[in-house]
Coordinates of C-alpha atoms in Angstrom, one line a residue:
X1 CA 0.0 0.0 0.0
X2 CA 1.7 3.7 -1.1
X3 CA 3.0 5.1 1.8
X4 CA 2.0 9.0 0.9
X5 CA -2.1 8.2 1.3
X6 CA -3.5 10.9 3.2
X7 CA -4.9 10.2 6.2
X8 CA -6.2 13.8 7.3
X9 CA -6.6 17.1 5.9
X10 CA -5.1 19.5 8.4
X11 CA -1.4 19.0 7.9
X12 CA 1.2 17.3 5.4
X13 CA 3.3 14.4 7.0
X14 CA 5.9 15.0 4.7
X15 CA 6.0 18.9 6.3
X16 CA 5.5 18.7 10.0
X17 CA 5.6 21.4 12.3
X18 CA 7.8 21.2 15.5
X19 CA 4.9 22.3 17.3
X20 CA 2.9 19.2 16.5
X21 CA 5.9 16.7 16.6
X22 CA 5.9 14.0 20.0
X23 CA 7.6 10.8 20.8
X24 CA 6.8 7.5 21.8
X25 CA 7.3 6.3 25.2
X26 CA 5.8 2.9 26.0
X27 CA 3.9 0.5 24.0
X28 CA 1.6 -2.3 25.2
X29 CA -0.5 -3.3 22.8
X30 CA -2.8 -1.4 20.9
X31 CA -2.2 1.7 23.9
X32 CA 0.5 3.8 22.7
X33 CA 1.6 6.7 25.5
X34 CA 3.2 9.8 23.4
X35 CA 5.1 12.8 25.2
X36 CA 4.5 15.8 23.2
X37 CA 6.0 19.6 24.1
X38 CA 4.6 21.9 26.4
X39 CA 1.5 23.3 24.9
X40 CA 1.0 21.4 22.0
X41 CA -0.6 18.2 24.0
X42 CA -3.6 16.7 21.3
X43 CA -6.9 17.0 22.6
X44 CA -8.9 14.3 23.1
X45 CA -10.0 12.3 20.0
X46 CA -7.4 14.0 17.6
X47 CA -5.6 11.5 15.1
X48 CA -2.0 11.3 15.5
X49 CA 0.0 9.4 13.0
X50 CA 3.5 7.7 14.0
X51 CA 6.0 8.3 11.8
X52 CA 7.4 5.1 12.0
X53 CA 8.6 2.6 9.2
X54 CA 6.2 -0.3 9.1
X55 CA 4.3 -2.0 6.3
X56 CA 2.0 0.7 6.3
X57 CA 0.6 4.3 7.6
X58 CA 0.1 4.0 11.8
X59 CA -2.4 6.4 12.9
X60 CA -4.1 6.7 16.7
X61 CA -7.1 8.1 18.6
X62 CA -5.9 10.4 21.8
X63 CA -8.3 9.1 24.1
X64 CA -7.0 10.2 27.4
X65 CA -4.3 13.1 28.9
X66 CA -1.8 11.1 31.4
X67 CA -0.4 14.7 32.3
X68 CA 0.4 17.6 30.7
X69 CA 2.6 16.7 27.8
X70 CA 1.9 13.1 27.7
X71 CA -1.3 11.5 25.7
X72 CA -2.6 7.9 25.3
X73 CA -4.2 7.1 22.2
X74 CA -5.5 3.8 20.7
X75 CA -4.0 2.2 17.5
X76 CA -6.0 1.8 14.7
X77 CA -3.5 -0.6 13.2
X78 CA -1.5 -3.2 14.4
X79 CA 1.3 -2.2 16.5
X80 CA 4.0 -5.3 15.6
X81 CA 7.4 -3.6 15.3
X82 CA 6.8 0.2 16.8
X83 CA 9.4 1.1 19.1
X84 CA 10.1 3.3 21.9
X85 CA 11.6 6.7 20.8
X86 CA 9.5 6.9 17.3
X87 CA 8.4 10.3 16.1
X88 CA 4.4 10.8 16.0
X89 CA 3.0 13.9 14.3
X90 CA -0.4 15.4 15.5
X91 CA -3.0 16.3 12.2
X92 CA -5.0 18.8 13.8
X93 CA -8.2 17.2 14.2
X94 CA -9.6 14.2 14.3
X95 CA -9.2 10.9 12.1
X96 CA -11.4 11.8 8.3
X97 CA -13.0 9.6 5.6
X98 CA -13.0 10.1 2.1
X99 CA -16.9 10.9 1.1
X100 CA -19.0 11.1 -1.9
X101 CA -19.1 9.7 -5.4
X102 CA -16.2 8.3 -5.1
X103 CA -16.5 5.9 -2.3
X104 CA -19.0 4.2 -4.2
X105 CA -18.7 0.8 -5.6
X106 CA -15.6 0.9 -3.3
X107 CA -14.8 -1.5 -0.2
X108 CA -12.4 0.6 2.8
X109 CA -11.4 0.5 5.9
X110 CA -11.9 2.6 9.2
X111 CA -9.3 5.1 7.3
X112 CA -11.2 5.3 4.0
X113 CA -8.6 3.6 2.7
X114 CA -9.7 1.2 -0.1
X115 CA -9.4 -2.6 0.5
X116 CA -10.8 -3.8 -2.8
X117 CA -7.4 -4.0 -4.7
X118 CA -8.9 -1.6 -6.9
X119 CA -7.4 1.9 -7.8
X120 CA -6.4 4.7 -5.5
X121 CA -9.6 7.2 -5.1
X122 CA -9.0 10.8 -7.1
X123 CA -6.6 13.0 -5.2
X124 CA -9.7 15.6 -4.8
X125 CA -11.8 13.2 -2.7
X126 CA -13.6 14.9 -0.1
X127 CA -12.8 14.2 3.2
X128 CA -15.1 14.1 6.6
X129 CA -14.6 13.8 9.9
X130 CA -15.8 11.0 12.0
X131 CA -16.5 12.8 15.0
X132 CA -19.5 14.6 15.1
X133 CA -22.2 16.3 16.7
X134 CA -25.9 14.5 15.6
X135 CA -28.5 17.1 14.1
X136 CA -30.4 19.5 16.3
X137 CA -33.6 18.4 17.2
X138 CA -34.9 21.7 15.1
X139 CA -33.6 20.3 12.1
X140 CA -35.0 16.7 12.3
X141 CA -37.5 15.0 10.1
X142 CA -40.2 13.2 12.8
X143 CA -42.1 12.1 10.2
X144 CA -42.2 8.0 9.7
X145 CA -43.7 6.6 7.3
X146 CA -44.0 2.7 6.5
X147 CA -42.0 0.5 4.3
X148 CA -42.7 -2.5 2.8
X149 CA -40.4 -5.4 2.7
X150 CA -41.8 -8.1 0.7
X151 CA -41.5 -10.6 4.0
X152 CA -44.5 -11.4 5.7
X153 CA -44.0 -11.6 9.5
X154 CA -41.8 -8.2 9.2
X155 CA -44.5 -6.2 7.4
X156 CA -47.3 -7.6 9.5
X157 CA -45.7 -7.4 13.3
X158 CA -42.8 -5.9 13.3
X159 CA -43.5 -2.9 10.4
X160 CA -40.4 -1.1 9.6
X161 CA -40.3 3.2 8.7
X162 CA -38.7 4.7 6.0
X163 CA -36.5 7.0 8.0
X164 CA -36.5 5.1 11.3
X165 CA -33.9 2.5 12.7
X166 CA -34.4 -1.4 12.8
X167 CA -32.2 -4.2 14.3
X168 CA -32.5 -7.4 14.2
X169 CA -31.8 -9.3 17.5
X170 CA -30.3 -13.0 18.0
X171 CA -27.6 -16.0 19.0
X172 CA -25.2 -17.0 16.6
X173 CA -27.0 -19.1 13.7
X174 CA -30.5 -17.8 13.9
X175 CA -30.2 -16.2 10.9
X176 CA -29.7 -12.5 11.7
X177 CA -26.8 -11.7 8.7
X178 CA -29.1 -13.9 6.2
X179 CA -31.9 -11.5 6.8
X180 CA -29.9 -8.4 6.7
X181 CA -28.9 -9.3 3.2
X182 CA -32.1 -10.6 2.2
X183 CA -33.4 -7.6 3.4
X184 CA -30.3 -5.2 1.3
X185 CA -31.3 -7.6 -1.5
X186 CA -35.4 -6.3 -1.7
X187 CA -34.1 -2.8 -0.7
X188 CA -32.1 -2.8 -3.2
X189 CA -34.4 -3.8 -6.0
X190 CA -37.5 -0.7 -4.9
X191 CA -35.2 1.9 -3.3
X192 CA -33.5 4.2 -5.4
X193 CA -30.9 5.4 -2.8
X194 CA -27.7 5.3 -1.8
X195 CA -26.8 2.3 0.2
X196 CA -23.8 2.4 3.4
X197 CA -22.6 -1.4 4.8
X198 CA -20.5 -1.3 8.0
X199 CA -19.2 -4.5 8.5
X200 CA -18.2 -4.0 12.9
X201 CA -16.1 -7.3 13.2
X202 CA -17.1 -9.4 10.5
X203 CA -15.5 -12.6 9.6
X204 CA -13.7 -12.5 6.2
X205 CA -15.7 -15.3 4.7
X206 CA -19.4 -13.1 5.4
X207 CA -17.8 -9.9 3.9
X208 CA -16.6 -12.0 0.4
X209 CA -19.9 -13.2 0.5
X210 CA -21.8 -10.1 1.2
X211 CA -19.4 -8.3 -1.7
X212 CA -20.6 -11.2 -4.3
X213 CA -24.0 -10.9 -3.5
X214 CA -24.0 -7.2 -4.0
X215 CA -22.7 -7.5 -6.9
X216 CA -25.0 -10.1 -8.3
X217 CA -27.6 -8.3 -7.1
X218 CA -26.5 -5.1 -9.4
X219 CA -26.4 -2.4 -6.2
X220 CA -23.0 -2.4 -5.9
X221 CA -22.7 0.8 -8.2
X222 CA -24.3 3.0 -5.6
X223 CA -23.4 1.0 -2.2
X224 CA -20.2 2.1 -0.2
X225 CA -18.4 -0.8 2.3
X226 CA -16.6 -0.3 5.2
X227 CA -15.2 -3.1 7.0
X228 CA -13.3 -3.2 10.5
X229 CA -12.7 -7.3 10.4
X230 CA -12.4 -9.4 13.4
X231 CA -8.8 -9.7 13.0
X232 CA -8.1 -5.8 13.1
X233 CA -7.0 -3.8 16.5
X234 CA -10.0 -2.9 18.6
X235 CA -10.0 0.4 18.2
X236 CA -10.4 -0.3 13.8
X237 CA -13.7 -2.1 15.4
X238 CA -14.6 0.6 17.3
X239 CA -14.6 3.5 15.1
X240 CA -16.0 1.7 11.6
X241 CA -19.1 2.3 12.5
X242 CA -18.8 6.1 13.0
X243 CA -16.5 6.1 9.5
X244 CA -19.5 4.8 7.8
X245 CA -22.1 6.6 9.2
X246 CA -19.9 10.0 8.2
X247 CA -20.0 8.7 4.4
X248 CA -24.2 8.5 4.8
X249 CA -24.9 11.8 6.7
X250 CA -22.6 13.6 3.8
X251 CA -24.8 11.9 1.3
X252 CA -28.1 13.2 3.3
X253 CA -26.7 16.6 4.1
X254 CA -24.6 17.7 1.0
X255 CA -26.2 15.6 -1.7
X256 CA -29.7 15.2 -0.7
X257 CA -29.7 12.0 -1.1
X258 CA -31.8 9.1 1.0
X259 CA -29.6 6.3 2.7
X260 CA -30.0 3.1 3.6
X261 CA -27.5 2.3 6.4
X262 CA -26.5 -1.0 7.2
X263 CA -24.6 -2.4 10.0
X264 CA -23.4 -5.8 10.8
X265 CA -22.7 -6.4 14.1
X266 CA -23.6 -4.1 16.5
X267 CA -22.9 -6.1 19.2
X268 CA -18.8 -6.0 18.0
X269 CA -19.2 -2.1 18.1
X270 CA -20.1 -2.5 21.8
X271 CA -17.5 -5.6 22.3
X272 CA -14.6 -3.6 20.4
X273 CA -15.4 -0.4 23.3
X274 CA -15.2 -2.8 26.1
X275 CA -11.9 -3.8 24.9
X276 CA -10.7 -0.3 24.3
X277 CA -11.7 0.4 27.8
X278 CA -10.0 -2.0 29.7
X279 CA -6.4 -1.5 27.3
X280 CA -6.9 2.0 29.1
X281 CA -7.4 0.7 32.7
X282 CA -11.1 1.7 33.4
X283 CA -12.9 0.1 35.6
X284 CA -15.4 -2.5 34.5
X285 CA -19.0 -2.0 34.9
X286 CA -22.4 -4.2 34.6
X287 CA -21.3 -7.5 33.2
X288 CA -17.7 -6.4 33.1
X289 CA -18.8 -3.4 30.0
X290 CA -17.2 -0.2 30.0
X291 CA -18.7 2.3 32.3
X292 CA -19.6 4.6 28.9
X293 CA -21.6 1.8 27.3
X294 CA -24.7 4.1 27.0
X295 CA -22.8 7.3 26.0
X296 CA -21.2 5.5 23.2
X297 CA -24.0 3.5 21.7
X298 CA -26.0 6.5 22.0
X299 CA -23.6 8.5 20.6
X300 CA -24.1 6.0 17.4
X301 CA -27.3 5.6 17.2
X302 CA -27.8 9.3 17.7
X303 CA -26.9 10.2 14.4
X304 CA -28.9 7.8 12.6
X305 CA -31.6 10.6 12.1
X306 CA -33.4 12.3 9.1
X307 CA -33.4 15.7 7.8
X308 CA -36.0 17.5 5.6
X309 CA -35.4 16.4 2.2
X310 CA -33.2 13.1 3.1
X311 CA -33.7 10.4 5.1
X312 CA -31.0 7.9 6.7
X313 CA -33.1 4.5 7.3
X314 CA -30.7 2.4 9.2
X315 CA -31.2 -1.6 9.8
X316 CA -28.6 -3.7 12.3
X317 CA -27.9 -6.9 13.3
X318 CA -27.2 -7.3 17.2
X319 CA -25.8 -10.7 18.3
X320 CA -27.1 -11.5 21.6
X321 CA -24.8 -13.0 23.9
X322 CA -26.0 -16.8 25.4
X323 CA -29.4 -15.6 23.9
X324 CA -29.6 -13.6 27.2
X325 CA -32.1 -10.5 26.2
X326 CA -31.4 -9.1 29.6
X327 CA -27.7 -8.4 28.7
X328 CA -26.8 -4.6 29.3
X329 CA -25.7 -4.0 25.6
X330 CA -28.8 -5.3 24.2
X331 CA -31.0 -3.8 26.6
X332 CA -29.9 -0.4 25.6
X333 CA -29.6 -0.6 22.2
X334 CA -33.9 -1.4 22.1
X335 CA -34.3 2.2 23.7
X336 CA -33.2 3.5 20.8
X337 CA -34.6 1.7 18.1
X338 CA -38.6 1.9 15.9
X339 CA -38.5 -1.5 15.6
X340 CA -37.0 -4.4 17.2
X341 CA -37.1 -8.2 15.0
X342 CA -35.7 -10.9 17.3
X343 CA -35.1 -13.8 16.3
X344 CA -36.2 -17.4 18.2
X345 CA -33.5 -20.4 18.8
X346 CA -36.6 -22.0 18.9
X347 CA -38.4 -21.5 16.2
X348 CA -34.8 -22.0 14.3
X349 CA -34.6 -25.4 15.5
X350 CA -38.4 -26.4 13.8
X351 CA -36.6 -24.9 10.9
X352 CA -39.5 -22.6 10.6
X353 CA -37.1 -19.0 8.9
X354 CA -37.2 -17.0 8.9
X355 CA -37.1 -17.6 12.9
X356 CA -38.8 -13.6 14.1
X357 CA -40.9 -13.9 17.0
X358 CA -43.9 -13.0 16.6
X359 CA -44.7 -12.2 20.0
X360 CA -41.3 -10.3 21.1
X361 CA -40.7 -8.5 18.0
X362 CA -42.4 -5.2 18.1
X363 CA -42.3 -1.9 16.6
X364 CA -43.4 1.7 17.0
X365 CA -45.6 1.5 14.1
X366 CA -47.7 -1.1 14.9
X367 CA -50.3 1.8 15.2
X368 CA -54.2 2.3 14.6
X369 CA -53.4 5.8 13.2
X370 CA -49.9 4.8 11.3
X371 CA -50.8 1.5 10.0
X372 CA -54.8 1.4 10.2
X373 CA -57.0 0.1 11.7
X374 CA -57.4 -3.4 10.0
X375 CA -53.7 -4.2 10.0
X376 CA -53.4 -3.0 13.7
X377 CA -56.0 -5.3 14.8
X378 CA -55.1 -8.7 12.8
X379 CA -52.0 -8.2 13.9
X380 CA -52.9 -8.2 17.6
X381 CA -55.3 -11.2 16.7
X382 CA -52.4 -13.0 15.1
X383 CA -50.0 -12.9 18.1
X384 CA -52.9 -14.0 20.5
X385 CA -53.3 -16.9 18.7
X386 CA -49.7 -17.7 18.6
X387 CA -50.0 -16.9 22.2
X388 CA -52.6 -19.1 23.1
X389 CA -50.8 -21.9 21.1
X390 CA -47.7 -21.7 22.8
X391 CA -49.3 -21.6 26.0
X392 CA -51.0 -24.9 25.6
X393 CA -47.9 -27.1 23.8
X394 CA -47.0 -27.7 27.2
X395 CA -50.2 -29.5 27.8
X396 CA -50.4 -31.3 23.9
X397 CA -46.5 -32.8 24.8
X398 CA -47.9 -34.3 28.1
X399 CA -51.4 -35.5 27.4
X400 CA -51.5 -34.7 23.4
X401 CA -54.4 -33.0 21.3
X402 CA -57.0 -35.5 22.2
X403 CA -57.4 -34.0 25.8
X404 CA -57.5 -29.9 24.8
X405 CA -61.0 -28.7 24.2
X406 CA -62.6 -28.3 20.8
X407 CA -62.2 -24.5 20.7
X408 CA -58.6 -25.4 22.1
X409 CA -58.2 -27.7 19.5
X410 CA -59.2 -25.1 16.4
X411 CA -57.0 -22.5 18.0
X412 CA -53.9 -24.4 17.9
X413 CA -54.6 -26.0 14.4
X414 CA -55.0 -22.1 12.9
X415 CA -51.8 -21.2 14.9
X416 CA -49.5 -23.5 13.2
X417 CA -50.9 -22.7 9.7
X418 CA -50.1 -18.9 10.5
X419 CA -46.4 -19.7 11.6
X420 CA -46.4 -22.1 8.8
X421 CA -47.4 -19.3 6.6
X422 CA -45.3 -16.7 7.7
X423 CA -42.5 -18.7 6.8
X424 CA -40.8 -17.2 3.8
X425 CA -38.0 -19.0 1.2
X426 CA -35.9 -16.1 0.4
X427 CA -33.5 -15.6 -2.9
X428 CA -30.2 -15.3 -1.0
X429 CA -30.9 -18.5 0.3
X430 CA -32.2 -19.6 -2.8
X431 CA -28.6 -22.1 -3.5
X432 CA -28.6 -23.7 0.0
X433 CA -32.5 -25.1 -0.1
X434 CA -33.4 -25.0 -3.8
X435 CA -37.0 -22.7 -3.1
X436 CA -37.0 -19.5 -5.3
X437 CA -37.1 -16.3 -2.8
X438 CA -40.1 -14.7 -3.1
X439 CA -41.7 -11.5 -2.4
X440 CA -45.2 -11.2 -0.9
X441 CA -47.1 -7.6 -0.4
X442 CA -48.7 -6.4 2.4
X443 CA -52.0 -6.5 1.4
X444 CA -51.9 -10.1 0.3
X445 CA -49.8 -10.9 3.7
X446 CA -53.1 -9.4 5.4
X447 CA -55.4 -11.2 3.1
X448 CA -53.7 -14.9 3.8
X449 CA -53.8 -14.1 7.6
X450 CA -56.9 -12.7 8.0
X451 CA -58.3 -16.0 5.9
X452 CA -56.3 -18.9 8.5
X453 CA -57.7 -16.8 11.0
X454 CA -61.4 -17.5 9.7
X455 CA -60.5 -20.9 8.6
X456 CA -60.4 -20.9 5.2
X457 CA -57.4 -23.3 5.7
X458 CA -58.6 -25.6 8.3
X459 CA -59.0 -28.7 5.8
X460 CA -55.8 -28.0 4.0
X461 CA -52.7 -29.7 4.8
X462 CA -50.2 -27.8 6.9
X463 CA -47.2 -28.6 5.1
X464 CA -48.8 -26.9 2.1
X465 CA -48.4 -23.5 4.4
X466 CA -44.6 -24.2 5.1
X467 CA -41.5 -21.8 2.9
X468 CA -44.6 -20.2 0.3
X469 CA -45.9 -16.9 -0.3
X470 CA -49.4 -16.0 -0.6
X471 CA -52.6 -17.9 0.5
X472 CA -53.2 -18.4 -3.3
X473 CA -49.8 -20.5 -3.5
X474 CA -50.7 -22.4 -0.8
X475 CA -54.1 -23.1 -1.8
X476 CA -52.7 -24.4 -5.0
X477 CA -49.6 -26.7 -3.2
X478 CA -52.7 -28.3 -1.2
X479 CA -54.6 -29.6 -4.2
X480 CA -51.2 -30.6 -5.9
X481 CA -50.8 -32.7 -2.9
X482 CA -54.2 -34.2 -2.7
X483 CA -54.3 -35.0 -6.6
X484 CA -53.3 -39.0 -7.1

């Protein structure tokens, strides 16, 4: 990688100042203590690159003054061969991104530096910083209004807003990066905007095949990637998220343009901080998180917000840790969000996918006067159903179906066409279980439940509601079945 890439704005490395030149004093890690003259100590959060002669450019966050001319900043590279005693130059300000045009089509790093083996970006790229304050409340957009997925049990329980911020909630293997891509997938074929991908500590093998099936998928063109991998320094992890969110608000604030932000994993944004905080001794707090947990994901998901005339609709993927919902990352990260999709070990296991819950997965828009009237209430009917269902398996694996009651009985039958039937094939999948993704409306969604709900289905097999899309589908798997 060239050497001379610019990694801020304020000041030329190849010029520096002997205000803004310090040394290195210790080492340990990623922590890198720097003595700097009186007076010219970095504030807090400024980039500092080390002027060192390693592989490639070294640049750190000051995050905390020891006294007053020594700093301690977090490396955003690996540290493997920096010594004592190396020169370190502060920029001015803090760490910047390229934005723009440019970065489109393009794959970089928590630098803006491209990772794609493709060409250097033009010389005149603008350039952002990553630290900033979120738009006043004055100039925010508080109007929501709905948008359509194509998959059933999102549209009908857990309704996402154009404008708002989703995440999708689970254990490893539930399915969580399968949907997100499904999801960037039907985005990408009825929204015209510019698309943003953080990956926050994603394994190698899901970013490949997140870049193929973007570019199969013919978004690519007006997508930007920004990957901090799980084998890059904590501090890469913990600022990727804040590089690409820079690269959306420029597009919302300078072009006008709407956004569709994406982030895969939150959780690693939150696990990266935690390691960050104890390389620089704080104490632990709940669950042995950093005692900023709620200042720093708030200070994310802060400036995921809309402006008139551009919107920034943002949808995550949050691991959940031992499938404990009660963890203190977790738990905060739902205060902040319009709609929350989590997604059941459970109902993974039945293999009934996508695995959303339809009675923990909820969102602000699940409204009389948002969504109507008619939606709101078949989709309160829907979960009671489900409710009731679970409620009484405990009682079907002990006794079995012959003991429940009649109206027991009916209840439980129409409850496992509905999760049957909110079961969806999807077309990323489409090469794993050989069903063709489909895409169902809203108003057929509605249609098909509101029908199992009145038992139109009751004589038709249940395995004809399983991995389909609308009720006509199904009604026509059932006769295939039945004809000899």
């Amino acid at each position: 990688m060239p050497t001379d890439t610019p990694v801020n704005a304020p000041a030329s490395p190849a010029d520096p100042s002997e205000s803004s030149l310090g040394r290195v004093v210790a080492v340990r890690g990623s922590v890198i203590d720097l003595v700097f003259p009186d007076g010219a100590l970095p504030p807090l959060r400024e980039a500092v690159e080390i002027l060192w002669d390693g592989p490639e450019r070294l640049v750190a966050e000051v995050q905390a003054h020891l006294d007053a001319g020594t700093a301690r900043a977090i490396a955003l590279q690996g540290t493997s061969g920096l010594r004592r005693g190396t020169m370190a130059r502060a920029t001015g300000g803090p760490l910047t991104t390229p934005v723009g045009a440019a970065v489109l089509g393009r794959l970089l790093d928590v630098m803006g530096l491209p990772r794609d083996d493709g060409p250097a970006l033009p010389a005149d790229t603008p350039r952002s910083p990553i630290h900033r304050a979120p738009p006043p409340l004055s100039r925010r957009n508080p109007q929501r209004e709905l948008m359509e997925t194509g998959i059933k049990v999102i549209d009908l329980l857990a309704p996402m807003a154009r404008g708002g911020k989703a995440a999708m909630f689970g254990g490893a293997g539930v399915g969580k990066t399968v949907l997100v891509m499904e999801l960037i997938r039907k985005m990408g074929e009825r929204y015209t905007g510019i698309s943003v991908f953080a990956g926050i500590g994603e394994r190698s093998r899901e970013g490949q095949e997140l870049w193929e099936e973007m570019r199969r998928s013919g978004v690519l063109d007006r997508t930007a990637l920004v990957f901090g991998q799980m084998n890059e320094p904590p501090g890469a992890r913990w600022r990727v998220g804040l590089t690409a969110l820079t690269i959306a608000e420029h597009f919302r604030d300078e072009e006008r343009r709407d956004v569709l932000l994406l982030m895969d994993n939150v959780f690693r944004f939150v696990q990266a901080g935690a390691e960050v905080s104890g390389l620089l001794g704080r104490l632990p707090s709940r669950v042995g998180y950093q005692p900023t947990l709620a200042s720093e994901i708030a200070e994310l998901e802060e400036r995921v917000a809309s402006t008139p005339g551009a919107v920034v609709t943002a949808i995550q993927a949050v691991y959940v840790p031992a499938d404990d919902f009660t963890d203190p990352a977790v738990a905060e990260l739902f205060s902040h969000l319009d709609s929350s999709i989590v997604l059941s070990r459970a109902m993974a296991a039945e293999g009934l996918y996508p695995a959303v819950d339809p009675l923990t997965s909820t969102s602000s828009l699940l409204d009389p006067l948002v969504v109507g009237e008619t939606h709101y209430r078949l989709a309160e009917e829907v979960r009671r159903t489900i409710a009731h269902y679970r409620e009484l398996q405990d009682v079907i694996a002990l006794l079995g179906m012959e003991e429940l009651s009649a109206a027991d009985r009916l209840a439980v039958r129409r409850a496992r066409r509905l999760q049957r039937f909110l079961t969806q094939p999807f077309v990323v999948t489409e090469v794993f279980t050989g069903h063709g993704g489909v895409s169902v409306p809203l108003e057929d969604t509605l249609k098909g439940c509101r029908a199992i709900l009145d038992g139109e289905g009751d004589g038709w097999a249940e395995s004809a509601f399983f991995m389909t899309g609308t009720l006509d589908q199904v009604r026509e798997r059932d006769r295939a079945g039945r004809t000899p």
